[in-house]
mmCIF file with all atom_site columns, C-alpha atoms in Angstrom:
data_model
loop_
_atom_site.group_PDB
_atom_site.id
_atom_site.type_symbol
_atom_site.label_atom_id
_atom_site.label_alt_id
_atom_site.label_comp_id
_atom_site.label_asym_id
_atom_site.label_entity_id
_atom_site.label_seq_id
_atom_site.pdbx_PDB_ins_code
_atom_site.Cartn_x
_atom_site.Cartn_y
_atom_site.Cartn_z
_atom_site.occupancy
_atom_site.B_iso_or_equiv
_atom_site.pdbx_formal_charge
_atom_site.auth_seq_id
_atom_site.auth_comp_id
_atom_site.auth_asym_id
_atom_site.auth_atom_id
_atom_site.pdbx_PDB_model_num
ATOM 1   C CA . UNK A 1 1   ? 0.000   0.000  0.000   1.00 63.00 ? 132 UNK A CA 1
ATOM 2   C CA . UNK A 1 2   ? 2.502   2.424  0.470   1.00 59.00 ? 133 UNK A CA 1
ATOM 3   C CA . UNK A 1 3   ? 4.579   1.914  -2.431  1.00 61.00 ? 134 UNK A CA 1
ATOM 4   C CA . UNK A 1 4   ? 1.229   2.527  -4.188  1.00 44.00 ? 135 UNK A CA 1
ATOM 5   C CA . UNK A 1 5   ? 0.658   6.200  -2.666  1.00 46.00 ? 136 UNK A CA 1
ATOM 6   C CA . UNK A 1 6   ? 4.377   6.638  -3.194  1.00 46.00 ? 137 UNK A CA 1
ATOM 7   C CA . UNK A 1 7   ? 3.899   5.518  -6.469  1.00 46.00 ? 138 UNK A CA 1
ATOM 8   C CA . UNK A 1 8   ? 0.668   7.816  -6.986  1.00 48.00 ? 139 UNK A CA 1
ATOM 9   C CA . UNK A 1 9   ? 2.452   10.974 -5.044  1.00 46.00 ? 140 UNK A CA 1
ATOM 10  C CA . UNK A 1 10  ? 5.548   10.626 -7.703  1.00 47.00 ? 141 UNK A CA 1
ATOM 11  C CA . UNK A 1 11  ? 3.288   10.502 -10.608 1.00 49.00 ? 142 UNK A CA 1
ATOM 12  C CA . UNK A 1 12  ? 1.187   13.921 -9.411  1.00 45.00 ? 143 UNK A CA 1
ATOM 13  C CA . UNK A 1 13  ? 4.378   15.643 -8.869  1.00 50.00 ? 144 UNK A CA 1
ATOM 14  C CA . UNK A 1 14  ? 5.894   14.655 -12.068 1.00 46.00 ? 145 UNK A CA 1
ATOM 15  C CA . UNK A 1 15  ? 2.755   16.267 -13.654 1.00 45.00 ? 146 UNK A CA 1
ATOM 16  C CA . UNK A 1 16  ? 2.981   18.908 -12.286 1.00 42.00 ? 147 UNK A CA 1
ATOM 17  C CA . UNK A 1 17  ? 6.426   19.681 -13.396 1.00 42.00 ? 148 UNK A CA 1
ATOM 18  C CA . UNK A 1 18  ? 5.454   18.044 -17.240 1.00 40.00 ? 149 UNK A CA 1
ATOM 19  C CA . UNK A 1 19  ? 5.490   20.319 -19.954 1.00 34.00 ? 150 UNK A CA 1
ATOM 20  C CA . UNK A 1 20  ? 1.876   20.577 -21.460 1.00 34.00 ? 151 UNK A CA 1
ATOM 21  C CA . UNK A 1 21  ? 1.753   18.994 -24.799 1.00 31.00 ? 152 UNK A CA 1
ATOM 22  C CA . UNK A 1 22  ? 0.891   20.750 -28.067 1.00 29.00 ? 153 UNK A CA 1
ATOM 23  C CA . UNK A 1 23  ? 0.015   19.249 -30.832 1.00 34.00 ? 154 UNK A CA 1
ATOM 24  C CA . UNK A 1 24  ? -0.232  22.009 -34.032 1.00 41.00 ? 155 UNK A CA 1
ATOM 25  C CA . UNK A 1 25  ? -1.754  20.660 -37.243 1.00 73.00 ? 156 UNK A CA 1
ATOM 26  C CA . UNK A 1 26  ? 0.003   21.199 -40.575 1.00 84.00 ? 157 UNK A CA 1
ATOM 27  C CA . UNK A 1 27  ? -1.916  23.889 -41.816 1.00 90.00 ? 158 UNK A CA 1
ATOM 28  C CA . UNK A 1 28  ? -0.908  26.379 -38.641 1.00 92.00 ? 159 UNK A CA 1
ATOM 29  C CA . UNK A 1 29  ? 2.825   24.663 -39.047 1.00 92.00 ? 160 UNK A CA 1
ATOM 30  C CA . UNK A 1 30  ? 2.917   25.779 -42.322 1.00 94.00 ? 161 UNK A CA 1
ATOM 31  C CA . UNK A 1 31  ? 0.992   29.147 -42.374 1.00 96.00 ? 162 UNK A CA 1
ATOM 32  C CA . UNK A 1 32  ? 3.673   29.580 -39.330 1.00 96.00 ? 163 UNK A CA 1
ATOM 33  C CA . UNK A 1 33  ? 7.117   28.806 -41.450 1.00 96.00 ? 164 UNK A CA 1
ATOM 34  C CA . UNK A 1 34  ? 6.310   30.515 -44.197 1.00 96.00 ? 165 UNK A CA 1
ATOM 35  C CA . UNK A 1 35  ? 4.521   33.630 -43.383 1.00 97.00 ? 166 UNK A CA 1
ATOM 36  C CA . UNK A 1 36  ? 5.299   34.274 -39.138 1.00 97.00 ? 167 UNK A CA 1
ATOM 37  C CA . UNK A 1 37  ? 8.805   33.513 -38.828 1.00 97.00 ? 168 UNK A CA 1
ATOM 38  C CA . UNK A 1 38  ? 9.846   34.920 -41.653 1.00 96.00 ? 169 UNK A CA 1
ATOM 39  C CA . UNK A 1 39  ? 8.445   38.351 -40.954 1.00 96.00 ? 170 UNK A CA 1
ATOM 40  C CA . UNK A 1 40  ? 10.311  41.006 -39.245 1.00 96.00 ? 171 UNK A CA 1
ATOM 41  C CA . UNK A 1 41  ? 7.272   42.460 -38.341 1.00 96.00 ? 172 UNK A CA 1
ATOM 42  C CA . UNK A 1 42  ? 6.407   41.902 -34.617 1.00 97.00 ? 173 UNK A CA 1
ATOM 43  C CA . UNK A 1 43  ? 2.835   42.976 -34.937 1.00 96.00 ? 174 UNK A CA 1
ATOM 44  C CA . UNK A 1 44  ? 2.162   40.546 -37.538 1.00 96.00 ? 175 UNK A CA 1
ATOM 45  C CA . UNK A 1 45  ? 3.898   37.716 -35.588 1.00 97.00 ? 176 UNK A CA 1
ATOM 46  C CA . UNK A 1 46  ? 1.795   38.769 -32.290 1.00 97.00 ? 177 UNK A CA 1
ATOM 47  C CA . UNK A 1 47  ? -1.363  38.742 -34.045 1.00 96.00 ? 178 UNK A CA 1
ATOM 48  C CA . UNK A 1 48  ? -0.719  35.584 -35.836 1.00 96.00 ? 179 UNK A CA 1
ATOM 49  C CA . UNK A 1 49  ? 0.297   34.490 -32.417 1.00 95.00 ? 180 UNK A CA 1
ATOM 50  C CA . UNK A 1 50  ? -2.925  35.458 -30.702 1.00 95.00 ? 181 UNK A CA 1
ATOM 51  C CA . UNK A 1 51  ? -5.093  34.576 -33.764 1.00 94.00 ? 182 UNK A CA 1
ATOM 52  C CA . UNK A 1 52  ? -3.520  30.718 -33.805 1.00 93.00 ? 183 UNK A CA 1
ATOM 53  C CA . UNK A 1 53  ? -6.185  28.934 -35.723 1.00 92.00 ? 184 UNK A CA 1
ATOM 54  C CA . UNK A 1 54  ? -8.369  31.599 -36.389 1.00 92.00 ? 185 UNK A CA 1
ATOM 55  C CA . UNK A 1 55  ? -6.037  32.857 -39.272 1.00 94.00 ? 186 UNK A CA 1
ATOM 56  C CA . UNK A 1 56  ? -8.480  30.778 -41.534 1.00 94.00 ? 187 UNK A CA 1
ATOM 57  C CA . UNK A 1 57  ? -11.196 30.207 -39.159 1.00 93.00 ? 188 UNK A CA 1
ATOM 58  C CA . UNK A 1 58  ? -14.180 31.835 -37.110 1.00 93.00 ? 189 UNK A CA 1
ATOM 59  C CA . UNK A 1 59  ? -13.409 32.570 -33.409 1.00 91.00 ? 190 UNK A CA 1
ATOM 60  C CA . UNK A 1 60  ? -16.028 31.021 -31.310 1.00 90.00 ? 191 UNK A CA 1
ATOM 61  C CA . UNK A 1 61  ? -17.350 28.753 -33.789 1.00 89.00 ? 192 UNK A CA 1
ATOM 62  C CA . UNK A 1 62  ? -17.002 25.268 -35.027 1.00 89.00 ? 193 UNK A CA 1
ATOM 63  C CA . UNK A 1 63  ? -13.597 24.526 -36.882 1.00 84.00 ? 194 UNK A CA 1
ATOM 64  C CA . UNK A 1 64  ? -15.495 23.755 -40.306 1.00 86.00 ? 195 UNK A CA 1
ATOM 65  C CA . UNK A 1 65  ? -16.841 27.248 -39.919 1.00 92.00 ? 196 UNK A CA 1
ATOM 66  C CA . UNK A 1 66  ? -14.063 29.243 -42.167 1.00 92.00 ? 197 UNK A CA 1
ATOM 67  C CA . UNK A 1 67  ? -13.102 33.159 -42.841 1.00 95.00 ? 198 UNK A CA 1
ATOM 68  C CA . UNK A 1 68  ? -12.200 34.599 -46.066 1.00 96.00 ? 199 UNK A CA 1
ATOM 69  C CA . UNK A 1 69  ? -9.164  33.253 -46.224 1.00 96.00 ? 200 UNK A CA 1
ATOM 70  C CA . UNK A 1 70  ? -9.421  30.079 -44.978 1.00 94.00 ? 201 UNK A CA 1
ATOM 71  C CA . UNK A 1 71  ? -11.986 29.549 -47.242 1.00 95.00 ? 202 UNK A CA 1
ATOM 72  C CA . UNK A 1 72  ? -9.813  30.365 -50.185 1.00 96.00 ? 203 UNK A CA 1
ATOM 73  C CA . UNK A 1 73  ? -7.226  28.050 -48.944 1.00 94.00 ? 204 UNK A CA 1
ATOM 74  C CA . UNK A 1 74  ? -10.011 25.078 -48.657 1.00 92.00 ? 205 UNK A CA 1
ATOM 75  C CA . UNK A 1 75  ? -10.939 26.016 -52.068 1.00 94.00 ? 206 UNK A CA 1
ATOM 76  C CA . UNK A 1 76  ? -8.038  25.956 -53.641 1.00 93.00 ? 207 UNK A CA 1
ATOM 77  C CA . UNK A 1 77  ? -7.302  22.374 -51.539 1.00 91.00 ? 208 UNK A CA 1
ATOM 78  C CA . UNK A 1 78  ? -10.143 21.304 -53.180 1.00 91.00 ? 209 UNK A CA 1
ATOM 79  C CA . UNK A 1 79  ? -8.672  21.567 -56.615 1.00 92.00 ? 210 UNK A CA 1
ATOM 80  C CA . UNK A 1 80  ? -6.184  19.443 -56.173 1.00 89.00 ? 211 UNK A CA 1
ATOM 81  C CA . UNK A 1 81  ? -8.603  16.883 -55.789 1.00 89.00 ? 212 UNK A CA 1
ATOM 82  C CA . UNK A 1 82  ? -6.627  15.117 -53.043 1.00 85.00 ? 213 UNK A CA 1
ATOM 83  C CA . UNK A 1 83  ? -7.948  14.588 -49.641 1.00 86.00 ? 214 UNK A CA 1
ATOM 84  C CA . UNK A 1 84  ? -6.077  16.663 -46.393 1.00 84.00 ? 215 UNK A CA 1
ATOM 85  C CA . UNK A 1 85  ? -7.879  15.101 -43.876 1.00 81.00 ? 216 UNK A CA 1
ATOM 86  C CA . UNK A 1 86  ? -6.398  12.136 -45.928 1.00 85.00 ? 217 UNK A CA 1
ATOM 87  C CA . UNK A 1 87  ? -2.881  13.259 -46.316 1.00 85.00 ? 218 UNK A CA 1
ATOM 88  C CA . UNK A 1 88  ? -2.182  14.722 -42.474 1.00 83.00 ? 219 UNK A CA 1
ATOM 89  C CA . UNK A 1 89  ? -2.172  10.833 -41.725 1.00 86.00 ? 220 UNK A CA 1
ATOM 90  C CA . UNK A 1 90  ? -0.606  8.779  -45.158 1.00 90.00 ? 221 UNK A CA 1
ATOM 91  C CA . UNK A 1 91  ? 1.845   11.338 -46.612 1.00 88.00 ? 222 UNK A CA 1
ATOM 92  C CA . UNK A 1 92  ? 2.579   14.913 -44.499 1.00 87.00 ? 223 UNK A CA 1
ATOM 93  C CA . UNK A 1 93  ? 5.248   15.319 -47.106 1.00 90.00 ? 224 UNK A CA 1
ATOM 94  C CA . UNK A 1 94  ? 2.790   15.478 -50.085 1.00 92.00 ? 225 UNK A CA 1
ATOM 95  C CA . UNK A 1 95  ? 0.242   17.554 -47.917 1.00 90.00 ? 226 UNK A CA 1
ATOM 96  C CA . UNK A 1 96  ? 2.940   20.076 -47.323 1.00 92.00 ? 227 UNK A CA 1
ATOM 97  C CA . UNK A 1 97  ? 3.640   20.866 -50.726 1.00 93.00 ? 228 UNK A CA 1
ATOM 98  C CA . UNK A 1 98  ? 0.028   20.952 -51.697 1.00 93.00 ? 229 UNK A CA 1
ATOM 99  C CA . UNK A 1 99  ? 0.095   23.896 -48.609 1.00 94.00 ? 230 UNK A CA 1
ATOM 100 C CA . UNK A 1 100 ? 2.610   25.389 -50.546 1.00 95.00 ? 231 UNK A CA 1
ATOM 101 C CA . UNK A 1 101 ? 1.309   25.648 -53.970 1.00 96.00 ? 232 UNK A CA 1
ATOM 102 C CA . UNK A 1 102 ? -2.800  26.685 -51.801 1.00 95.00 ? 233 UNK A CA 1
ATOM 103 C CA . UNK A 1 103 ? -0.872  29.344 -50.308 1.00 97.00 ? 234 UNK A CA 1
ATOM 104 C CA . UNK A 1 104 ? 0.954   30.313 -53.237 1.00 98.00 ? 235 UNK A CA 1
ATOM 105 C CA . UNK A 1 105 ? -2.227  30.566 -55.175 1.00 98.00 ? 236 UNK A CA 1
ATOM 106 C CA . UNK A 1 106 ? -4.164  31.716 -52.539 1.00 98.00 ? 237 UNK A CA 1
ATOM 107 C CA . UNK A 1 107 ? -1.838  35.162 -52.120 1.00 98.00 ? 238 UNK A CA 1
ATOM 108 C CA . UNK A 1 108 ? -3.096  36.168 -55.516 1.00 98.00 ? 239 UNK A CA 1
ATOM 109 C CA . UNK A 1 109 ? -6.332  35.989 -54.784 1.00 97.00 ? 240 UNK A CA 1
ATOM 110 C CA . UNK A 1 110 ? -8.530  39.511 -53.757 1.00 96.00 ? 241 UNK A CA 1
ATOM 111 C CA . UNK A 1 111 ? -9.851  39.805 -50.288 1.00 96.00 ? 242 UNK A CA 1
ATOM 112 C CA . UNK A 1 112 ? -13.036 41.318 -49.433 1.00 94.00 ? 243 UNK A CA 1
ATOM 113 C CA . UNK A 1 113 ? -11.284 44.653 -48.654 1.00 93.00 ? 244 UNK A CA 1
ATOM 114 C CA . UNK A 1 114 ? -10.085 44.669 -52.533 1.00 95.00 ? 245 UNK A CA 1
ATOM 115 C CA . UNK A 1 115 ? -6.252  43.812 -51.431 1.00 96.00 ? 246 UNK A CA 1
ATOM 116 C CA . UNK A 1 116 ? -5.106  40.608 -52.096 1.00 97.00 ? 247 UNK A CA 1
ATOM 117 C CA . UNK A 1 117 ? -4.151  38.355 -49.489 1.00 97.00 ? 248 UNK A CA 1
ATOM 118 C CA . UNK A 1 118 ? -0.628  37.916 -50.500 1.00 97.00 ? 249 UNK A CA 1
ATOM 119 C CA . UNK A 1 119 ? -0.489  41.976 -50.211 1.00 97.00 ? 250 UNK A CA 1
ATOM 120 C CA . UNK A 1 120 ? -2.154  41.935 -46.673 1.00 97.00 ? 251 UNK A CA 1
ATOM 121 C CA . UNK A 1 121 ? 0.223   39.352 -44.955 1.00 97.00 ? 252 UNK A CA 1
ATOM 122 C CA . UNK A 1 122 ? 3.121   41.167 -46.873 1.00 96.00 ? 253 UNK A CA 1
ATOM 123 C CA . UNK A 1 123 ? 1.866   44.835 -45.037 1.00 95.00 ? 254 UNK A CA 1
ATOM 124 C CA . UNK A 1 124 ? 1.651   43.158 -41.554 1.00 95.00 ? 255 UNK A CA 1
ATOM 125 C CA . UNK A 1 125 ? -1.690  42.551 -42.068 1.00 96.00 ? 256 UNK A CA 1
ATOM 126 C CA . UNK A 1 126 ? -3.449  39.089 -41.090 1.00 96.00 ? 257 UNK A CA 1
ATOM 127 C CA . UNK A 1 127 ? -5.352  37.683 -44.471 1.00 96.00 ? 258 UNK A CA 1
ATOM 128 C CA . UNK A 1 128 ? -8.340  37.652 -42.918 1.00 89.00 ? 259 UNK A CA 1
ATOM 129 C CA . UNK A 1 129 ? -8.192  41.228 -41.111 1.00 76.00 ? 260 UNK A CA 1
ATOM 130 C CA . UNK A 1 130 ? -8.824  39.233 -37.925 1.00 61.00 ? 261 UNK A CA 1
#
C-alpha cells in the first residue's frame, strides 16, 4: 500500500512539473514557417500568435466554420482533388507541398477589402483582417 501512494504521489508531482503537450496541425505549421517567422514584423507575428487557428477560421465557432481566407485556402485544396484530412495521416510530405502551392495561389487571390491576401500578410496585415 505504500509503495502505491508513493507511487501515486511521484506521478502527481511529475505532472505537475510536465510540460503541457501541443500538438499544431500542418496547416498552422505551415501558415507559421512561411509567413510568421519569416516576418520582421512583430505585430504581424503577435497577431498571428494570438489569432492561432483563427487565421483561416471563425473565433467562437465550429472549426469547419471558415473566414475569407481560410476559405480560399479550402478552395483551392479542393482543386487538387486530393484529400487533407487524408494526407495529415498517409503522406505529411505530399500535404505540405500541396500547402505550398494553396498558399501560393491563394496570395493572388482579392480579399473582401479589394487587397489581395498575399499583399495583406506582406503589409503586416493578417489575411483575414482578424
Amino acid at each position: 500500500m505504500k509503495r502505491f501512494a508513493l507511487l501515486m504521489a511521484a506521478a502527481v508531482i511529475a505532472g505537475w512539473f510536465a510540460a503541457p503537450a501541443q500538438a499544431f496541425p500542418p496547416f498552422k505549421a505551415a501558415f507559421t514557417e512561411r509567413y510568421v517567422d519569416k516576418s520582421n514584423n512583430e505585430g504581424f507575428k503577435a497577431a498571428a500568435k494570438e489569432a492561432s487557428c483563427n487565421v483561416c477560421h471563425v473565433k467562437d465557432e465550429k472549426k469547419s466554420v471558415q473566414n475569407e481566407y481560410g476559405h480560399a485556402l479550402h478552395e483551392e485544396l479542393e482543386k487538387s482533388g486530393e484529400k487533407p484530412k487524408e494526407l495529415m495521416k498517409s503522406d505529411k510530405e505530399k500535404l505540405l507541398k500541396l500547402l505550398d502551392e494553396a498558399f501560393t495561389a491563394v496570395e493572388k487571390e482579392k480579399s473582401k477589402g479589394g487587397k489581395t491576401f498575399g499583399e495583406l500578410i506582406k503589409s503586416g496585415m493578417l489575411p483575414a483582417g482578424n
